[in-house]
Short mmCIF file of C-alpha atoms in Angstrom, two decimals:
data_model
loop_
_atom_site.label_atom_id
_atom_site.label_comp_id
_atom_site.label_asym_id
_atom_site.label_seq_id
_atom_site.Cartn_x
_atom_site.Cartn_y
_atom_site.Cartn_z
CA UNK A 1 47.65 -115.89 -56.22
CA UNK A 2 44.65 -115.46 -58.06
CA UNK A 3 41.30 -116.52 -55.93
CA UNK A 4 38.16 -118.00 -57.88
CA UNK A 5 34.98 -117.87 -56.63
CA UNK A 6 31.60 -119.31 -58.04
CA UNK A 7 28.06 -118.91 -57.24
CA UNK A 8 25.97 -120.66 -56.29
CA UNK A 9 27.30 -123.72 -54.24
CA UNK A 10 24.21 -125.19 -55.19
CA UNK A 11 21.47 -124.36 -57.75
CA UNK A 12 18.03 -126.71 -57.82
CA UNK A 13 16.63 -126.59 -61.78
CA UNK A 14 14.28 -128.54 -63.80
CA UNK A 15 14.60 -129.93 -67.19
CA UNK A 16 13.85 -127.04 -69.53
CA UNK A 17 15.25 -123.98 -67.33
CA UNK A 18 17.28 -121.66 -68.37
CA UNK A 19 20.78 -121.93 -65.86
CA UNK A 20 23.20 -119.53 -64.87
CA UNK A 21 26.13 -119.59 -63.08
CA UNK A 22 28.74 -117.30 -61.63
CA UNK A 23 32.20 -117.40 -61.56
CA UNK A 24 34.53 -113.92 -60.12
CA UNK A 25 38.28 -114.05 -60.61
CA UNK A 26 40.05 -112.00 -57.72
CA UNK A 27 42.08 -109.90 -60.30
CA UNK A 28 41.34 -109.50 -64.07
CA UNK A 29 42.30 -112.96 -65.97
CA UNK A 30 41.33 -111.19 -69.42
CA UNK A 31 39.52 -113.85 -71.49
CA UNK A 32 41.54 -116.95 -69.80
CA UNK A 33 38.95 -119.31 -68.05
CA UNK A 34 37.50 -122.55 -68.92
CA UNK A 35 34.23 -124.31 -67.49
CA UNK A 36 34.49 -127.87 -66.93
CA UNK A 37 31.86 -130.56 -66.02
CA UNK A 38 32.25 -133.17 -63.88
CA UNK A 39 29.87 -136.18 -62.95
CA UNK A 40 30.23 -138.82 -59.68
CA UNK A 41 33.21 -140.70 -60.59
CA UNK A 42 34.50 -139.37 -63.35
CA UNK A 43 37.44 -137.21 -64.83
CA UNK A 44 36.29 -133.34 -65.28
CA UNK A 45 35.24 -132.25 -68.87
CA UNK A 46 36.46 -129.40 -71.31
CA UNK A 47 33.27 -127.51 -71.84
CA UNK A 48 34.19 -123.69 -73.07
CA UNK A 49 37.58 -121.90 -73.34
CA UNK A 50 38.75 -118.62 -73.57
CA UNK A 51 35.68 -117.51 -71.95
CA UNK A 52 33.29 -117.76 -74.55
CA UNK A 53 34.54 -120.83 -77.16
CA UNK A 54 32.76 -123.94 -77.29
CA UNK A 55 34.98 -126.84 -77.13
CA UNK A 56 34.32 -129.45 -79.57
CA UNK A 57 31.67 -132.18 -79.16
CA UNK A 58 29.80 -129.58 -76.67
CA UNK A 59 25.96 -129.16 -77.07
CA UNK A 60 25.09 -125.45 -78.42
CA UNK A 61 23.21 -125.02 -75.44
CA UNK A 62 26.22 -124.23 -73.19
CA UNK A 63 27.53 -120.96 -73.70
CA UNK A 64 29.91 -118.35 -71.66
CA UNK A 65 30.26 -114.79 -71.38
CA UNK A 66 32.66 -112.33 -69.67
CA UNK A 67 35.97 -110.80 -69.44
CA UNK A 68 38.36 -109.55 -66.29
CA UNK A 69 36.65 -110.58 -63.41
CA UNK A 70 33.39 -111.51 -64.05
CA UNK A 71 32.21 -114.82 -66.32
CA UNK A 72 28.89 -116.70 -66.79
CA UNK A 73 28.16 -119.94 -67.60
CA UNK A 74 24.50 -120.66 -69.14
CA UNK A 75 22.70 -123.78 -69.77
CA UNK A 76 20.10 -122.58 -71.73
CA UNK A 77 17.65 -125.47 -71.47
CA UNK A 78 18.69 -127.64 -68.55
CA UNK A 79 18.68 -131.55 -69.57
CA UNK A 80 18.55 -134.73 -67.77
CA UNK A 81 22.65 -135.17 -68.64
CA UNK A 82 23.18 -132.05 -67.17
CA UNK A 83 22.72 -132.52 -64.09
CA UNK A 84 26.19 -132.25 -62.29
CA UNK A 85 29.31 -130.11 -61.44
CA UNK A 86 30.45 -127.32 -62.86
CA UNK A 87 34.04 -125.76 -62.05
CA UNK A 88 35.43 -122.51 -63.56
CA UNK A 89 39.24 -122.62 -64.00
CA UNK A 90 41.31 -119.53 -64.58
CA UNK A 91 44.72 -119.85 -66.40
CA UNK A 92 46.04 -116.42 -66.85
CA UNK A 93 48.77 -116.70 -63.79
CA UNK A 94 49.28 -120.15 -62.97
CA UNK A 95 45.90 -122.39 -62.89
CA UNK A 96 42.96 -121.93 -60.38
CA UNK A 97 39.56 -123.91 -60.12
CA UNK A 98 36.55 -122.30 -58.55
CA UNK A 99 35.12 -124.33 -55.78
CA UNK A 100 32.17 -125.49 -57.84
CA UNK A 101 28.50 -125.74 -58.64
CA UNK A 102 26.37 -128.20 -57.92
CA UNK A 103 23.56 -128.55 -60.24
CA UNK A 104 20.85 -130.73 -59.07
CA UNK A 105 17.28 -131.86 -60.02
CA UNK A 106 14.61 -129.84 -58.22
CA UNK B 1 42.40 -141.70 -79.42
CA UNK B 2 44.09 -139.54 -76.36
CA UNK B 3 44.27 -141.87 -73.34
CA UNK B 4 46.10 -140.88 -69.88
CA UNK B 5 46.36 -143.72 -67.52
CA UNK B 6 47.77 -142.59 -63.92
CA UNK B 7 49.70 -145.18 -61.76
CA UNK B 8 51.37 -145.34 -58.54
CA UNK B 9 48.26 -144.28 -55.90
CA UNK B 10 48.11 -146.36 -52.37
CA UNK B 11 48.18 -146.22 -49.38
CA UNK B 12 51.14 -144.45 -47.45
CA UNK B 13 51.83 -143.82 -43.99
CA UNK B 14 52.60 -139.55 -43.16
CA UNK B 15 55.94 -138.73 -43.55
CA UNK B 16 56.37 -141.54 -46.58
CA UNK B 17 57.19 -140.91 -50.14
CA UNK B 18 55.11 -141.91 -53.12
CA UNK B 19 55.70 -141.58 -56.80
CA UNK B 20 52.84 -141.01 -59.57
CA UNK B 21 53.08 -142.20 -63.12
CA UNK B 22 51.18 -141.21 -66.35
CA UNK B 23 51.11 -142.89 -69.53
CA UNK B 24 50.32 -140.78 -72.52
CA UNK B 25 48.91 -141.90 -75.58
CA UNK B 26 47.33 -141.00 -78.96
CA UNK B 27 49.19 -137.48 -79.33
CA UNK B 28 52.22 -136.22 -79.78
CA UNK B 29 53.35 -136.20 -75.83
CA UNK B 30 56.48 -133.58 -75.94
CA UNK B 31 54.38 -130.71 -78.16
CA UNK B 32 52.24 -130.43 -74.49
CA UNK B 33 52.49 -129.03 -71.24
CA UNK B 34 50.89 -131.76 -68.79
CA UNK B 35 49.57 -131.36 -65.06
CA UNK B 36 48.69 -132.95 -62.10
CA UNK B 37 45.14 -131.65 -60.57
CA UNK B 38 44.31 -133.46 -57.14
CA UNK B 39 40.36 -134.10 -55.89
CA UNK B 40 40.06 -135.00 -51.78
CA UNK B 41 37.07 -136.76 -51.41
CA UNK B 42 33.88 -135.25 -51.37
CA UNK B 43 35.52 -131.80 -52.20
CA UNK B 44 36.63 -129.93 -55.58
CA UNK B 45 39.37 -129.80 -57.91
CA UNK B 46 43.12 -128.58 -57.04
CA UNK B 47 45.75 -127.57 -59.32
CA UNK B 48 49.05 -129.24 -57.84
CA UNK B 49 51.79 -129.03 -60.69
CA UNK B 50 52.23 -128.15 -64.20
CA UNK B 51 55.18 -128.77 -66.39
CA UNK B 52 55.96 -127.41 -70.11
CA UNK B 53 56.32 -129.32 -73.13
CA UNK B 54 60.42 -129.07 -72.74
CA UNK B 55 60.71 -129.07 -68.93
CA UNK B 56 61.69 -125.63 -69.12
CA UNK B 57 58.89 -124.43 -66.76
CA UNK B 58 57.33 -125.67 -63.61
CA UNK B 59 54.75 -124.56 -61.40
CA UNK B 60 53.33 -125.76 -58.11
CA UNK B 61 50.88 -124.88 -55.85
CA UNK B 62 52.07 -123.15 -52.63
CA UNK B 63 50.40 -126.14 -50.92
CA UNK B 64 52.84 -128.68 -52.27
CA UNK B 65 55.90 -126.94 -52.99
CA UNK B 66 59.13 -127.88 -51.69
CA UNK B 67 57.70 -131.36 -51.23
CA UNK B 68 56.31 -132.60 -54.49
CA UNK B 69 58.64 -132.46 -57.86
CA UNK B 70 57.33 -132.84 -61.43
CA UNK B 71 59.05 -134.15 -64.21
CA UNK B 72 58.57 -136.35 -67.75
CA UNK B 73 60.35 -138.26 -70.32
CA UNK B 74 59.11 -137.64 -73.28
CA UNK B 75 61.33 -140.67 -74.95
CA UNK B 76 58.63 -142.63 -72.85
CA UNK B 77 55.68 -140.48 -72.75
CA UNK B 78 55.49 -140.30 -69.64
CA UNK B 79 54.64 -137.79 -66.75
CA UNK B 80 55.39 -138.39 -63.16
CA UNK B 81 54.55 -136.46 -59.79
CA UNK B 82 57.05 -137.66 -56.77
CA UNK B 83 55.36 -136.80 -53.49
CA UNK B 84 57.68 -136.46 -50.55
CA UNK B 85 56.76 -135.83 -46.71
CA UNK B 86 52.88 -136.57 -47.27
CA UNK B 87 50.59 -135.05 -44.98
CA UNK B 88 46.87 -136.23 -44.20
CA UNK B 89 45.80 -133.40 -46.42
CA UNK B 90 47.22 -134.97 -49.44
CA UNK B 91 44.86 -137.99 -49.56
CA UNK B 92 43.28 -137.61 -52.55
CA UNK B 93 42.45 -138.78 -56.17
CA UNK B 94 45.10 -137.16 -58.31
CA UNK B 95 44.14 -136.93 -62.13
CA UNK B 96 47.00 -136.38 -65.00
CA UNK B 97 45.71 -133.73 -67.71
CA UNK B 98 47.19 -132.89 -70.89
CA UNK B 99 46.97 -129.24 -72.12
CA UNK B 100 44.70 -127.86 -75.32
CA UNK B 101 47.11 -126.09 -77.01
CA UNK B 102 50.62 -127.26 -77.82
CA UNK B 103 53.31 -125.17 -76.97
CA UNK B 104 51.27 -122.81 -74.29
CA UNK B 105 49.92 -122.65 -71.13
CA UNK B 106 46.37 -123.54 -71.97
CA UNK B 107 43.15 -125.21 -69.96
CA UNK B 108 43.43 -129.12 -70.11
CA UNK B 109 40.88 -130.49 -72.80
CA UNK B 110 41.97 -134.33 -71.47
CA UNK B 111 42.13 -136.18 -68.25
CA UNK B 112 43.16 -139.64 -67.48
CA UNK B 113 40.54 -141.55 -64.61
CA UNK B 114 42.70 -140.90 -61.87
CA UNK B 115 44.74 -142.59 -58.78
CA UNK B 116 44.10 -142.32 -55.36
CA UNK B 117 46.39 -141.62 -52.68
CA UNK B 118 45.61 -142.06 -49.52
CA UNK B 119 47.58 -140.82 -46.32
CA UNK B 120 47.04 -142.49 -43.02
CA UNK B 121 48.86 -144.21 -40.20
#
């Protein structure tokens, strides 16, 4: 089974910072991972595909990067909305969430 | 509009049986693979099952199989999750998610709100 791991656990940002987060795949995925969203009581949200592509409806200030193991997910301005949880997902070999990142307000 | 409403969540004693529903709307139900991803409280998200848009593949997480079976009927639009011999560790909120891509195994670009199982004596 295919193990994902993000990093931080935790980050502490203000509104306006540049935000990066980790995400390592225990065996190359390719391009296959998606970075979801997810706020208190609610359902998780598509944010980028395939690594890199923007899903729909998604501010241009979210972007990813990476391929095989290793994948980023930037926030390149932090704002008040974005404070929340972020999950990789990996669905080259059956699906597999990272344990997620908790962005919170510094 | 795509709406998923799960249904079916209470309370159930270990050992018991329980049976989740989801009602699909707003797309064209058998073109997708759909899924069941499970939240415990407090703690992250867990794939649990996946099923293609035909039925002709399923996939479970080692944690659940041989106790959990997934299955639709796409005359009804509907996905369903039968939980058998529940354990503590199942208790849960357990969210019904619809592919992006028809036809493939893709990441899930909708989610329905959820319904919680809980496991206790």
């Amino acid at each position: 089974d295919i193990q994902m791991t993000q990093s931080p656990s935790t980050l502490s940002a203000s509104v306006g910072d540049r935000v990066t987060i980790t995400c390592r795949a225990s065996q190359s995925i390719s391009s296959w991972l998606a970075w979801y969203q997810q706020k208190p009581g609610k359902a998780p949200k598509l944010l980028i595909y395939k690594a890199s592509s923007l899903e729909s409806g998604v501010p241009s200030r979210f972007s990813g990067s990476g391929s095989g193991t290793e994948f980023t997910l930037t926030i390149s301005s932090l704002q008040p909305d974005d404070f929340a949880t972020y999950y990789c997902q990996q669905y080259n070999s059956l699906w597999t969430f990272g344990q997620g990142t908790k962005v919170e307000i510094k | 509009e795509v709406q998923l409403v799960e249904s079916g969540g209470g309370l159930v004693q270990p050992g018991r049986s329980l049976r989740l529903s989801c009602a699909a709307s707003g797309f064209t139900f058998d073109d997708y693979a759909m899924h069941w991803v499970r939240q415990a409280p407090g703690k992250g998200l867990e794939w649990v099952s996946g099923i293609s848009w035909n039925s002709g593949s399923i996939g479970y997480a080692d944690s659940v199989k041989g106790r959990f079976t997934i299955s639709r009927d796409n005359a009804k639009n509907s996905l369903y999750l039968q939980m058998n011999s529940l354990r503590a560790e199942d208790t849960a909120l357990y969210y019904c998610a619809k592919v992006a891509r028809a036809y493939s195994s893709s990441c899930f670009d909708y989610w329905g709100q959820g319904t919680l199982v809980t496991v206790s004596s």
